[in-house]
């Protein structure tokens, strides 16, 4: 496509401008978790809005009201925008977030976290560079390069950029549901760029996420914490019960021991099984990210299935017991074990709850303890799996092949990005996760970075994706 | 004994003075755990020294050097004193401590913690009233009442009052060992008043304490904490192993499941068994102090044996795991389980260690996990049991019967008072624990108190004890 060639040349020509735009964005410390930074979050939202306006988009800053549990704080606005209004074109709704994780130089950053610092290898360090300011600016940069190249923009673009993602996306679900049939009503498909390649060399398209049911098991007995010298050997101790109940949930190879869970998992077909071998991933990739060789499986295929398509159960810790360094001779009166189950098709939140509570009740009852046990669901989010055969994915796959010269891996992720499911359910449209950064970008850690190459080629990719979307036959797959 | 009658009358006559002395002592906030209170701890030591001097005792304030790990602080001095130097009399060494636990009105005290406040029922509230300023002043008051009554003091009294007991008795063991053949060399027996009656009505003499071996089990695998979405189902999780190892140690009825522990416990003789029935203690006493009915046993005898003469194992908590309120989806990379075993005759520290480490190693090996397990002894203190047939105890028993009109219970305690064993081993003499306060005194809690009756009758008891010591035949039992 000759249009794409001139678009790509324009992206290369503007690359220093695009890095400058990212530098400005990283320079605004829009940390949504810090009360004192709320002004900077708002400033970042306004910066986006003004950039979008100068590119010719219609922009609105939409308030979300007071922050729950922090009524003295106003939530930062959602920046929504529309670029293009041509009913003959497809409309793509894109999502990103302009807030960032906290970052302090003292945490161990090699550079000032809120100053974009580019090293000789083109690694662009700075909080938010890859999560998620780089990808968000990618859409703006794609618009600018089209304009300056004089290339017609291939779709109508709806944008939704929020400022509270790193603090639970407070207020966003209701907003999306409210706007699904209003501002977002023309959307033909959704694209989210807020995750990462599986490795460093090969791009991927992501079509699935696991869900998460998070539980607490509270076991209590004595009226207050006891001294083990005085009461050890005469009182039934809640911790003794709790470790037994927790040990009944999962074994060292991650097998969930709760009856009725495995039965809910969609069976592995030969078709699906054959997909894992081709994914660009090695056990060394896993060992490097684990920082050890303590993996459950020794082969890549079962490791990827363990992460993506099977449920897992992790024991997170115990609240109420002695947890500090040193030696304290306490018998804790009330202890709360925490664990969660990562869920996959076809597990249902309620069916999982039922199996979990039945198992805990039965296991605790079998102990015949005088203590009390009370298990609760703390929160739940469902898994999400999209069809990678939808034109939204095939367009993105063609774009990857054009820009990177390679067919993308089709991947899932083990974690959850709750907004994905919200968009799918609110719009009823296909959602694509199209990552820009790589597995080494250290989102949420010290020394977060985005590689120059991933940023610049990523801008080309976003534009190319929109072109191929425009070329896909106008019927739903 | 007519001497005792006039001594008792003098104690009654001086009782307001004695309460005034306690009021002055409680007024000095000698909190050994607070750096900023160190001056007050020293002030309290000097107050004791000056009171003792004005009573005619020879007194020394002995420095203990810098405080370990807080080299900017000088340890408070040990106050040692001698009253009487008659080679025809027995010499009794008494120990107490003049420092106190922290206390703030904001913690929930009904009265100012460092102002002695006496209510209409004679309850004297104030930090240190019962632990251990009341008992320490008891010895001074006994000297004063003898002098003013013109009654010959029946023994030579050696005193050792420390100022760091509530912060681990830093430096004291070495001091006692150094002085055993010097300042303390004449001691014929030792008496410590720093524990409590089992209930509120019946005095007791305490002849045994359990020891404590405190352990940590460290299980580690990944190089750093992991996100359960990304790594759940692919990494062997240290918490999963830890709860299994912890669950293998003890059951809900407190039975220690480590092979080779029970075998070390001295068998229960019919003789010993018969002692428990008479002890003034009820299951309601236990339920009240537990704040629940979640006891292991439903009868008093087995409850007392469980506390005093059998070992127990308590799981204290987990370091390194998620322990805060809320829901965090972390896979902890390194977790450290803490537990301790209360030890009894004839368990040896080393033999217990051997059984514990062998069991943990075997249990962890059976899991066949790729993680690493490393169990350690954090600290150990041996149990102590004295002969209650020694003249030191028979003298105290006669004193109790004389003052309180009842034979004392002979009790042990489930916890440890390490200085007891130090004195026994350093001097080679019999040690008696002779409590002044009652089970409701709330040492270490808010609203600590000492009943007026326990204080005044306690002063009589200490004097009477010394008289009966003087009358016991001059041969060792
Ligand atoms: Zn993000
Ligand atoms: Zn993030
Ligand atoms: Zn004490
Ligand atoms: Zn104390």
mmCIF file of C-alpha atoms and ligand atoms in Angstrom, chain A residues 97 99-101 131-132 165-166 194 196 443-444 448, ligand 2:
data_model
loop_
_atom_site.group_PDB
_atom_site.id
_atom_site.type_symbol
_atom_site.label_atom_id
_atom_site.label_comp_id
_atom_site.label_asym_id
_atom_site.label_seq_id
_atom_site.Cartn_x
_atom_site.Cartn_y
_atom_site.Cartn_z
ATOM 1 C CA UNK A 97 -4.542 5.519 30.430
ATOM 2 C CA UNK A 99 -1.917 8.031 34.878
ATOM 3 C CA UNK A 100 1.163 6.172 36.056
ATOM 4 C CA UNK A 101 2.476 4.093 38.941
ATOM 5 C CA UNK A 131 2.728 2.076 30.658
ATOM 6 C CA UNK A 132 0.823 3.713 29.119
ATOM 7 C CA UNK A 165 -6.124 2.937 35.789
ATOM 8 C CA UNK A 166 -3.285 2.332 38.235
ATOM 9 C CA UNK A 194 -1.727 -1.493 27.378
ATOM 10 C CA UNK A 196 3.440 -6.227 26.304
ATOM 11 C CA UNK A 443 6.171 -1.460 33.820
ATOM 12 C CA UNK A 444 5.423 -0.889 37.560
ATOM 13 C CA UNK A 448 10.631 1.502 33.386
HETATM 14 ZN ZN1 LIG C 2 0.112 -0.283 34.800
#
